[in-house]
């Protein structure tokens, strides 16, 4: 900007009366016009010679609708409140851990509305975070390919090594893996059973790793001990299943017995109601509820 009053002229104008200060500015403007200068000038052309110039009319050609909304928002062409809140959450380091765990839940394919309810966010903000920063829709469907992708992300620096453990738990167990990793004390009975079952399954993979690493007789003894522990774990798991089936069978028998008792009570109540109705009818008709008809011998008996 060249059309700027010099500091010396501004200081002198403050020491003059208003009438003389206005005349001083008029003289300066006249001299500035006589110098034939432009009001705007680029002082360092090298900063702007490689500047990319784009046309807002071409915005519709962007294939990704969320990218188009983001460009429109940061260019002040359109205001999107959900994108604005998502950008503030993403760029603010004070919310780094919150954004991190929300990303884990999105990776676990937890619905946006459920995440928003748990974290007290607007569902639209969670959707904007997912579409702009945590879009895992391009992940391969194979578990092995997903595992290789996670390892590649660590090697590329896309995720930190300390985050890899959480991504691994989520990859293998879903949202329960994240809850078991960071809040294991709050697991209910069914979740604890599922976690124990997962740990039993992972023991098999760890045993494979030990087998491949066995080199000395001592390591072989350790490996055999691990195999024995693994067998005992399988037996305990089968025992747990048998006990669960026995418990279900006992519950079914108790329910059947209760149903039979209830049916007996209903039949008893129905018989009592029937007697009460018969008594009321006999009083109204002044006849026995169960009349006794005369036989042939009674009819032929002399009076």
mmCIF file of C-alpha atoms in Angstrom:
data_model
loop_
_atom_site.group_PDB
_atom_site.id
_atom_site.type_symbol
_atom_site.label_atom_id
_atom_site.label_comp_id
_atom_site.label_asym_id
_atom_site.label_seq_id
_atom_site.Cartn_x
_atom_site.Cartn_y
_atom_site.Cartn_z
ATOM 1 C CA UNK A 1 0.000 0.000 0.000
ATOM 2 C CA UNK A 2 1.695 3.239 -1.187
ATOM 3 C CA UNK A 3 -1.068 5.695 -0.305
ATOM 4 C CA UNK A 4 0.051 6.061 3.329
ATOM 5 C CA UNK A 5 0.780 9.371 5.074
ATOM 6 C CA UNK A 6 4.385 9.372 6.340
ATOM 7 C CA UNK A 7 4.946 9.308 10.082
ATOM 8 C CA UNK A 8 6.584 12.757 10.045
ATOM 9 C CA UNK A 9 3.546 14.360 8.386
ATOM 10 C CA UNK A 10 1.222 12.661 10.895
ATOM 11 C CA UNK A 11 3.270 13.880 13.877
ATOM 12 C CA UNK A 12 3.384 17.445 12.505
ATOM 13 C CA UNK A 13 -0.392 17.437 11.920
ATOM 14 C CA UNK A 14 -1.005 16.554 15.565
ATOM 15 C CA UNK A 15 0.876 19.700 16.647
ATOM 16 C CA UNK A 16 -1.077 22.002 14.294
ATOM 17 C CA UNK A 17 -4.573 23.431 14.645
ATOM 18 C CA UNK A 18 -7.268 21.443 12.793
ATOM 19 C CA UNK A 19 -7.513 24.029 9.999
ATOM 20 C CA UNK A 20 -3.758 23.962 9.310
ATOM 21 C CA UNK A 21 -3.633 20.149 9.698
ATOM 22 C CA UNK A 22 -6.278 19.746 6.982
ATOM 23 C CA UNK A 23 -4.333 22.120 4.725
ATOM 24 C CA UNK A 24 -1.128 20.109 5.374
ATOM 25 C CA UNK A 25 -2.849 16.864 4.307
ATOM 26 C CA UNK A 26 -4.234 18.574 1.190
ATOM 27 C CA UNK A 27 -0.755 19.725 0.181
ATOM 28 C CA UNK A 28 0.674 16.243 0.766
ATOM 29 C CA UNK A 29 -2.061 14.583 -1.352
ATOM 30 C CA UNK A 30 -1.475 17.090 -4.170
ATOM 31 C CA UNK A 31 2.275 16.389 -4.158
ATOM 32 C CA UNK A 32 1.573 12.619 -4.061
ATOM 33 C CA UNK A 33 -0.673 12.846 -7.138
ATOM 34 C CA UNK A 34 1.922 14.937 -8.967
ATOM 35 C CA UNK A 35 4.440 12.141 -8.354
ATOM 36 C CA UNK A 36 2.164 9.873 -10.457
ATOM 37 C CA UNK A 37 2.248 6.909 -8.062
ATOM 38 C CA UNK A 38 -0.251 4.052 -7.801
ATOM 39 C CA UNK A 39 -2.044 3.423 -4.539
ATOM 40 C CA UNK A 40 -1.244 -0.321 -4.657
ATOM 41 C CA UNK A 41 2.106 -1.789 -5.629
ATOM 42 C CA UNK A 42 3.814 -5.188 -5.124
ATOM 43 C CA UNK A 43 7.189 -4.674 -3.541
ATOM 44 C CA UNK A 44 8.417 -8.336 -3.810
ATOM 45 C CA UNK A 45 7.204 -9.831 -7.058
ATOM 46 C CA UNK A 46 9.014 -13.164 -6.400
ATOM 47 C CA UNK A 47 6.496 -14.010 -3.661
ATOM 48 C CA UNK A 48 3.568 -13.867 -6.087
ATOM 49 C CA UNK A 49 4.930 -15.030 -9.430
ATOM 50 C CA UNK A 50 4.260 -18.743 -8.622
ATOM 51 C CA UNK A 51 0.893 -18.105 -6.982
ATOM 52 C CA UNK A 52 -1.818 -20.499 -8.177
ATOM 53 C CA UNK A 53 -4.860 -18.656 -9.498
ATOM 54 C CA UNK A 54 -8.125 -20.604 -9.419
ATOM 55 C CA UNK A 55 -11.656 -19.820 -10.423
ATOM 56 C CA UNK A 56 -14.496 -20.332 -7.952
ATOM 57 C CA UNK A 57 -16.779 -21.229 -10.854
ATOM 58 C CA UNK A 58 -14.794 -24.465 -11.262
ATOM 59 C CA UNK A 59 -15.638 -25.531 -7.709
ATOM 60 C CA UNK A 60 -18.367 -27.873 -8.910
ATOM 61 C CA UNK A 61 -15.781 -29.939 -10.800
ATOM 62 C CA UNK A 62 -14.227 -31.208 -7.545
ATOM 63 C CA UNK A 63 -15.263 -34.882 -7.204
ATOM 64 C CA UNK A 64 -15.204 -34.961 -3.394
ATOM 65 C CA UNK A 65 -18.187 -33.023 -1.961
ATOM 66 C CA UNK A 66 -16.526 -32.609 1.445
ATOM 67 C CA UNK A 67 -13.361 -31.239 -0.156
ATOM 68 C CA UNK A 68 -15.523 -28.793 -2.084
ATOM 69 C CA UNK A 69 -17.230 -27.694 1.137
ATOM 70 C CA UNK A 70 -13.857 -27.287 2.843
ATOM 71 C CA UNK A 71 -12.492 -25.083 0.036
ATOM 72 C CA UNK A 72 -15.664 -23.006 0.037
ATOM 73 C CA UNK A 73 -15.449 -22.596 3.805
ATOM 74 C CA UNK A 74 -11.779 -21.546 4.020
ATOM 75 C CA UNK A 75 -12.262 -19.239 1.000
ATOM 76 C CA UNK A 76 -15.187 -17.466 2.710
ATOM 77 C CA UNK A 77 -17.482 -18.387 -0.159
ATOM 78 C CA UNK A 78 -19.776 -20.367 2.132
ATOM 79 C CA UNK A 79 -19.946 -20.951 5.877
ATOM 80 C CA UNK A 80 -20.443 -24.484 7.218
ATOM 81 C CA UNK A 81 -20.777 -24.592 11.036
ATOM 82 C CA UNK A 82 -19.950 -28.307 11.303
ATOM 83 C CA UNK A 83 -16.778 -27.912 9.242
ATOM 84 C CA UNK A 84 -15.850 -24.801 11.221
ATOM 85 C CA UNK A 85 -16.162 -26.707 14.528
ATOM 86 C CA UNK A 86 -14.261 -29.697 13.105
ATOM 87 C CA UNK A 87 -11.404 -27.449 11.930
ATOM 88 C CA UNK A 88 -11.165 -25.756 15.328
ATOM 89 C CA UNK A 89 -11.089 -29.144 17.040
ATOM 90 C CA UNK A 90 -8.465 -30.460 14.621
ATOM 91 C CA UNK A 91 -6.156 -27.431 14.751
ATOM 92 C CA UNK A 92 -6.348 -26.826 18.509
ATOM 93 C CA UNK A 93 -3.678 -28.762 20.424
ATOM 94 C CA UNK A 94 -5.794 -28.569 23.583
ATOM 95 C CA UNK A 95 -8.127 -31.160 22.013
ATOM 96 C CA UNK A 96 -5.418 -33.436 20.575
ATOM 97 C CA UNK A 97 -6.228 -36.428 22.808
ATOM 98 C CA UNK A 98 -9.981 -36.034 22.323
ATOM 99 C CA UNK A 99 -9.515 -35.978 18.556
ATOM 100 C CA UNK A 100 -7.224 -38.994 18.830
ATOM 101 C CA UNK A 101 -9.733 -41.208 20.656
ATOM 102 C CA UNK A 102 -12.577 -40.067 18.409
ATOM 103 C CA UNK A 103 -10.430 -41.208 15.483
ATOM 104 C CA UNK A 104 -10.035 -44.645 17.094
ATOM 105 C CA UNK A 105 -13.804 -44.964 17.469
ATOM 106 C CA UNK A 106 -14.312 -43.931 13.847
ATOM 107 C CA UNK A 107 -11.749 -46.572 12.846
ATOM 108 C CA UNK A 108 -13.817 -49.095 14.827
ATOM 109 C CA UNK A 109 -16.842 -48.192 12.620
ATOM 110 C CA UNK A 110 -18.864 -46.864 15.531
ATOM 111 C CA UNK A 111 -21.837 -44.745 14.354
ATOM 112 C CA UNK A 112 -21.391 -40.964 14.372
ATOM 113 C CA UNK A 113 -24.517 -40.416 16.463
ATOM 114 C CA UNK A 114 -23.249 -42.774 19.173
ATOM 115 C CA UNK A 115 -19.826 -41.084 19.276
ATOM 116 C CA UNK A 116 -21.495 -37.671 19.452
ATOM 117 C CA UNK A 117 -23.680 -38.838 22.344
ATOM 118 C CA UNK A 118 -20.724 -40.227 24.299
ATOM 119 C CA UNK A 119 -18.534 -37.146 23.772
ATOM 120 C CA UNK A 120 -21.313 -34.537 23.914
ATOM 121 C CA UNK A 121 -20.724 -33.257 20.370
ATOM 122 C CA UNK A 122 -23.024 -32.379 17.532
ATOM 123 C CA UNK A 123 -23.357 -35.424 15.218
ATOM 124 C CA UNK A 124 -22.583 -33.177 12.243
ATOM 125 C CA UNK A 125 -19.191 -32.291 13.755
ATOM 126 C CA UNK A 126 -18.291 -35.983 14.115
ATOM 127 C CA UNK A 127 -19.343 -36.589 10.515
ATOM 128 C CA UNK A 128 -17.174 -33.674 9.360
ATOM 129 C CA UNK A 129 -14.191 -35.051 11.320
ATOM 130 C CA UNK A 130 -14.680 -38.469 9.764
ATOM 131 C CA UNK A 131 -15.017 -37.225 6.197
ATOM 132 C CA UNK A 132 -12.166 -34.688 6.399
ATOM 133 C CA UNK A 133 -9.553 -36.298 8.666
ATOM 134 C CA UNK A 134 -10.526 -39.911 9.505
ATOM 135 C CA UNK A 135 -11.901 -41.341 6.274
ATOM 136 C CA UNK A 136 -11.102 -45.072 6.456
ATOM 137 C CA UNK A 137 -13.491 -46.058 3.670
ATOM 138 C CA UNK A 138 -10.599 -46.970 1.352
ATOM 139 C CA UNK A 139 -9.174 -49.592 3.728
ATOM 140 C CA UNK A 140 -8.978 -53.120 2.297
ATOM 141 C CA UNK A 141 -11.502 -55.640 3.579
ATOM 142 C CA UNK A 142 -9.008 -58.407 4.343
ATOM 143 C CA UNK A 143 -7.796 -58.480 7.996
ATOM 144 C CA UNK A 144 -4.256 -59.286 6.856
ATOM 145 C CA UNK A 145 -4.269 -56.364 4.409
ATOM 146 C CA UNK A 146 -5.631 -54.059 7.115
ATOM 147 C CA UNK A 147 -2.845 -55.170 9.453
ATOM 148 C CA UNK A 148 -0.225 -54.476 6.783
ATOM 149 C CA UNK A 149 -1.778 -51.042 6.201
ATOM 150 C CA UNK A 150 -1.506 -50.216 9.911
ATOM 151 C CA UNK A 151 2.163 -51.197 9.949
ATOM 152 C CA UNK A 152 2.743 -49.102 6.822
ATOM 153 C CA UNK A 153 1.099 -46.091 8.494
ATOM 154 C CA UNK A 154 3.537 -46.397 11.383
ATOM 155 C CA UNK A 155 6.508 -46.623 9.016
ATOM 156 C CA UNK A 156 5.262 -43.578 7.083
ATOM 157 C CA UNK A 157 4.762 -41.570 10.276
ATOM 158 C CA UNK A 158 1.011 -41.203 9.721
ATOM 159 C CA UNK A 159 0.319 -42.634 13.181
ATOM 160 C CA UNK A 160 2.634 -42.631 16.186
ATOM 161 C CA UNK A 161 4.061 -45.886 17.578
ATOM 162 C CA UNK A 162 2.202 -45.413 20.873
ATOM 163 C CA UNK A 163 -1.074 -45.160 18.917
ATOM 164 C CA UNK A 164 -0.351 -48.411 17.108
ATOM 165 C CA UNK A 165 -1.342 -50.472 20.170
ATOM 166 C CA UNK A 166 -4.781 -48.843 20.278
ATOM 167 C CA UNK A 167 -5.298 -49.223 16.529
ATOM 168 C CA UNK A 168 -4.294 -52.869 16.860
ATOM 169 C CA UNK A 169 -6.806 -53.521 19.646
ATOM 170 C CA UNK A 170 -9.545 -51.781 17.678
ATOM 171 C CA UNK A 171 -8.573 -53.741 14.557
ATOM 172 C CA UNK A 172 -8.899 -57.063 16.402
ATOM 173 C CA UNK A 173 -11.770 -56.389 18.843
ATOM 174 C CA UNK A 174 -13.645 -53.314 17.639
ATOM 175 C CA UNK A 175 -14.798 -50.657 20.147
ATOM 176 C CA UNK A 176 -14.410 -53.176 22.984
ATOM 177 C CA UNK A 177 -10.656 -53.251 22.349
ATOM 178 C CA UNK A 178 -10.372 -49.511 22.977
ATOM 179 C CA UNK A 179 -12.515 -49.751 26.114
ATOM 180 C CA UNK A 180 -10.520 -52.706 27.453
ATOM 181 C CA UNK A 181 -7.233 -50.901 26.783
ATOM 182 C CA UNK A 182 -8.038 -47.592 28.486
ATOM 183 C CA UNK A 183 -10.967 -48.402 30.824
ATOM 184 C CA UNK A 184 -10.722 -52.083 31.694
ATOM 185 C CA UNK A 185 -12.161 -51.555 35.178
ATOM 186 C CA UNK A 186 -15.519 -50.561 33.677
ATOM 187 C CA UNK A 187 -16.109 -53.760 31.686
ATOM 188 C CA UNK A 188 -19.287 -55.682 32.461
ATOM 189 C CA UNK A 189 -19.489 -59.461 32.852
ATOM 190 C CA UNK A 190 -20.157 -60.215 29.170
ATOM 191 C CA UNK A 191 -17.355 -57.895 28.049
ATOM 192 C CA UNK A 192 -14.906 -59.556 30.457
ATOM 193 C CA UNK A 193 -15.788 -62.965 29.034
ATOM 194 C CA UNK A 194 -15.186 -61.674 25.509
ATOM 195 C CA UNK A 195 -11.832 -60.150 26.513
ATOM 196 C CA UNK A 196 -10.738 -63.408 28.168
ATOM 197 C CA UNK A 197 -11.723 -65.319 25.050
ATOM 198 C CA UNK A 198 -9.661 -62.888 22.960
ATOM 199 C CA UNK A 199 -6.632 -63.349 25.240
ATOM 200 C CA UNK A 200 -6.973 -67.118 24.908
ATOM 201 C CA UNK A 201 -6.975 -66.831 21.126
ATOM 202 C CA UNK A 202 -3.933 -64.538 21.112
ATOM 203 C CA UNK A 203 -2.037 -67.120 23.176
ATOM 204 C CA UNK A 204 -2.017 -69.331 20.080
ATOM 205 C CA UNK A 205 -0.280 -66.643 18.001
ATOM 206 C CA UNK A 206 2.232 -65.972 20.762
ATOM 207 C CA UNK A 207 2.969 -69.703 20.947
ATOM 208 C CA UNK A 208 3.761 -69.712 17.235
ATOM 209 C CA UNK A 209 6.214 -66.878 17.787
ATOM 210 C CA UNK A 210 7.912 -68.786 20.610
ATOM 211 C CA UNK A 211 8.132 -71.922 18.466
ATOM 212 C CA UNK A 212 9.886 -70.052 15.673
ATOM 213 C CA UNK A 213 12.303 -68.505 18.199
ATOM 214 C CA UNK A 214 13.253 -71.789 19.956
ATOM 215 C CA UNK A 215 16.991 -72.457 19.622
ATOM 216 C CA UNK A 216 18.261 -74.108 22.844
ATOM 217 C CA UNK A 217 17.027 -76.987 25.069
ATOM 218 C CA UNK A 218 16.073 -74.517 27.783
ATOM 219 C CA UNK A 219 13.932 -72.591 25.318
ATOM 220 C CA UNK A 220 12.381 -75.902 24.252
ATOM 221 C CA UNK A 221 11.411 -76.621 27.871
ATOM 222 C CA UNK A 222 9.852 -73.180 28.141
ATOM 223 C CA UNK A 223 7.993 -73.812 24.902
ATOM 224 C CA UNK A 224 6.641 -77.154 26.179
ATOM 225 C CA UNK A 225 5.501 -75.469 29.397
ATOM 226 C CA UNK A 226 3.687 -72.844 27.354
ATOM 227 C CA UNK A 227 2.024 -75.580 25.294
ATOM 228 C CA UNK A 228 0.808 -77.211 28.511
ATOM 229 C CA UNK A 229 -0.580 -73.913 29.738
ATOM 230 C CA UNK A 230 -2.303 -73.402 26.403
ATOM 231 C CA UNK A 231 -3.941 -76.838 26.642
ATOM 232 C CA UNK A 232 -5.123 -76.056 30.154
ATOM 233 C CA UNK A 233 -6.552 -72.777 28.899
ATOM 234 C CA UNK A 234 -8.494 -74.645 26.221
ATOM 235 C CA UNK A 235 -9.804 -77.083 28.831
ATOM 236 C CA UNK A 236 -10.841 -74.232 31.096
ATOM 237 C CA UNK A 237 -12.603 -72.544 28.199
ATOM 238 C CA UNK A 238 -14.520 -75.740 27.426
ATOM 239 C CA UNK A 239 -15.408 -76.088 31.107
ATOM 240 C CA UNK A 240 -16.731 -72.540 31.100
ATOM 241 C CA UNK A 241 -18.874 -73.334 28.057
ATOM 242 C CA UNK A 242 -20.250 -76.465 29.764
ATOM 243 C CA UNK A 243 -21.065 -74.478 32.899
ATOM 244 C CA UNK A 244 -22.783 -71.823 30.816
ATOM 245 C CA UNK A 245 -24.906 -74.477 29.086
ATOM 246 C CA UNK A 246 -25.734 -76.052 32.450
ATOM 247 C CA UNK A 247 -26.752 -72.667 33.799
ATOM 248 C CA UNK A 248 -28.985 -72.034 30.783
ATOM 249 C CA UNK A 249 -30.554 -75.503 31.179
ATOM 250 C CA UNK A 250 -31.195 -74.837 34.871
ATOM 251 C CA UNK A 251 -32.792 -71.495 34.034
ATOM 252 C CA UNK A 252 -35.038 -73.190 31.458
ATOM 253 C CA UNK A 253 -36.100 -75.820 34.005
ATOM 254 C CA UNK A 254 -36.853 -73.159 36.603
ATOM 255 C CA UNK A 255 -38.900 -71.227 34.052
ATOM 256 C CA UNK A 256 -40.805 -74.394 33.093
ATOM 257 C CA UNK A 257 -41.514 -75.207 36.750
ATOM 258 C CA UNK A 258 -42.724 -71.672 37.393
ATOM 259 C CA UNK A 259 -44.990 -71.873 34.371
ATOM 260 C CA UNK A 260 -46.498 -75.137 35.596
ATOM 261 C CA UNK A 261 -47.086 -73.670 39.047
ATOM 262 C CA UNK A 262 -48.765 -70.647 37.521
ATOM 263 C CA UNK A 263 -50.998 -72.874 35.375
ATOM 264 C CA UNK A 264 -52.016 -74.869 38.498
ATOM 265 C CA UNK A 265 -52.951 -71.675 40.265
ATOM 266 C CA UNK A 266 -55.016 -70.583 37.282
ATOM 267 C CA UNK A 267 -56.898 -73.887 37.191
ATOM 268 C CA UNK A 268 -57.542 -73.702 40.950
ATOM 269 C CA UNK A 269 -58.821 -70.154 40.578
ATOM 270 C CA UNK A 270 -61.063 -71.184 37.687
ATOM 271 C CA UNK A 271 -62.635 -74.040 39.719
ATOM 272 C CA UNK A 272 -63.268 -71.715 42.669
ATOM 273 C CA UNK A 273 -64.898 -69.174 40.356
ATOM 274 C CA UNK A 274 -67.069 -71.911 38.854
ATOM 275 C CA UNK A 275 -68.325 -72.982 42.288
ATOM 276 C CA UNK A 276 -69.084 -69.368 43.174
ATOM 277 C CA UNK A 277 -71.074 -68.914 39.948
ATOM 278 C CA UNK A 278 -73.000 -72.133 40.535
ATOM 279 C CA UNK A 279 -73.854 -71.040 44.067
ATOM 280 C CA UNK A 280 -75.115 -67.677 42.817
ATOM 281 C CA UNK A 281 -77.245 -69.351 40.117
ATOM 282 C CA UNK A 282 -78.778 -71.783 42.617
ATOM 283 C CA UNK A 283 -79.738 -68.910 44.883
ATOM 284 C CA UNK A 284 -81.314 -67.020 42.013
ATOM 285 C CA UNK A 285 -83.206 -70.008 40.609
ATOM 286 C CA UNK A 286 -83.839 -71.575 44.002
ATOM 287 C CA UNK A 287 -82.662 -74.868 42.651
ATOM 288 C CA UNK A 288 -79.670 -77.003 43.299
ATOM 289 C CA UNK A 289 -76.659 -76.299 41.236
ATOM 290 C CA UNK A 290 -76.393 -80.027 40.584
ATOM 291 C CA UNK A 291 -80.048 -81.343 40.541
ATOM 292 C CA UNK A 292 -80.767 -85.002 41.235
ATOM 293 C CA UNK A 293 -83.226 -86.556 38.801
ATOM 294 C CA UNK A 294 -85.601 -89.323 39.894
ATOM 295 C CA UNK A 295 -84.993 -92.823 38.720
ATOM 296 C CA UNK A 296 -87.626 -95.333 37.534
ATOM 297 C CA UNK A 297 -87.726 -96.944 40.987
ATOM 298 C CA UNK A 298 -88.370 -93.580 42.611
ATOM 299 C CA UNK A 299 -91.195 -92.868 40.199
ATOM 300 C CA UNK A 300 -92.896 -96.272 40.800
ATOM 301 C CA UNK A 301 -92.501 -96.077 44.539
ATOM 302 C CA UNK A 302 -95.916 -95.556 46.166
ATOM 303 C CA UNK A 303 -96.440 -92.233 47.790
#
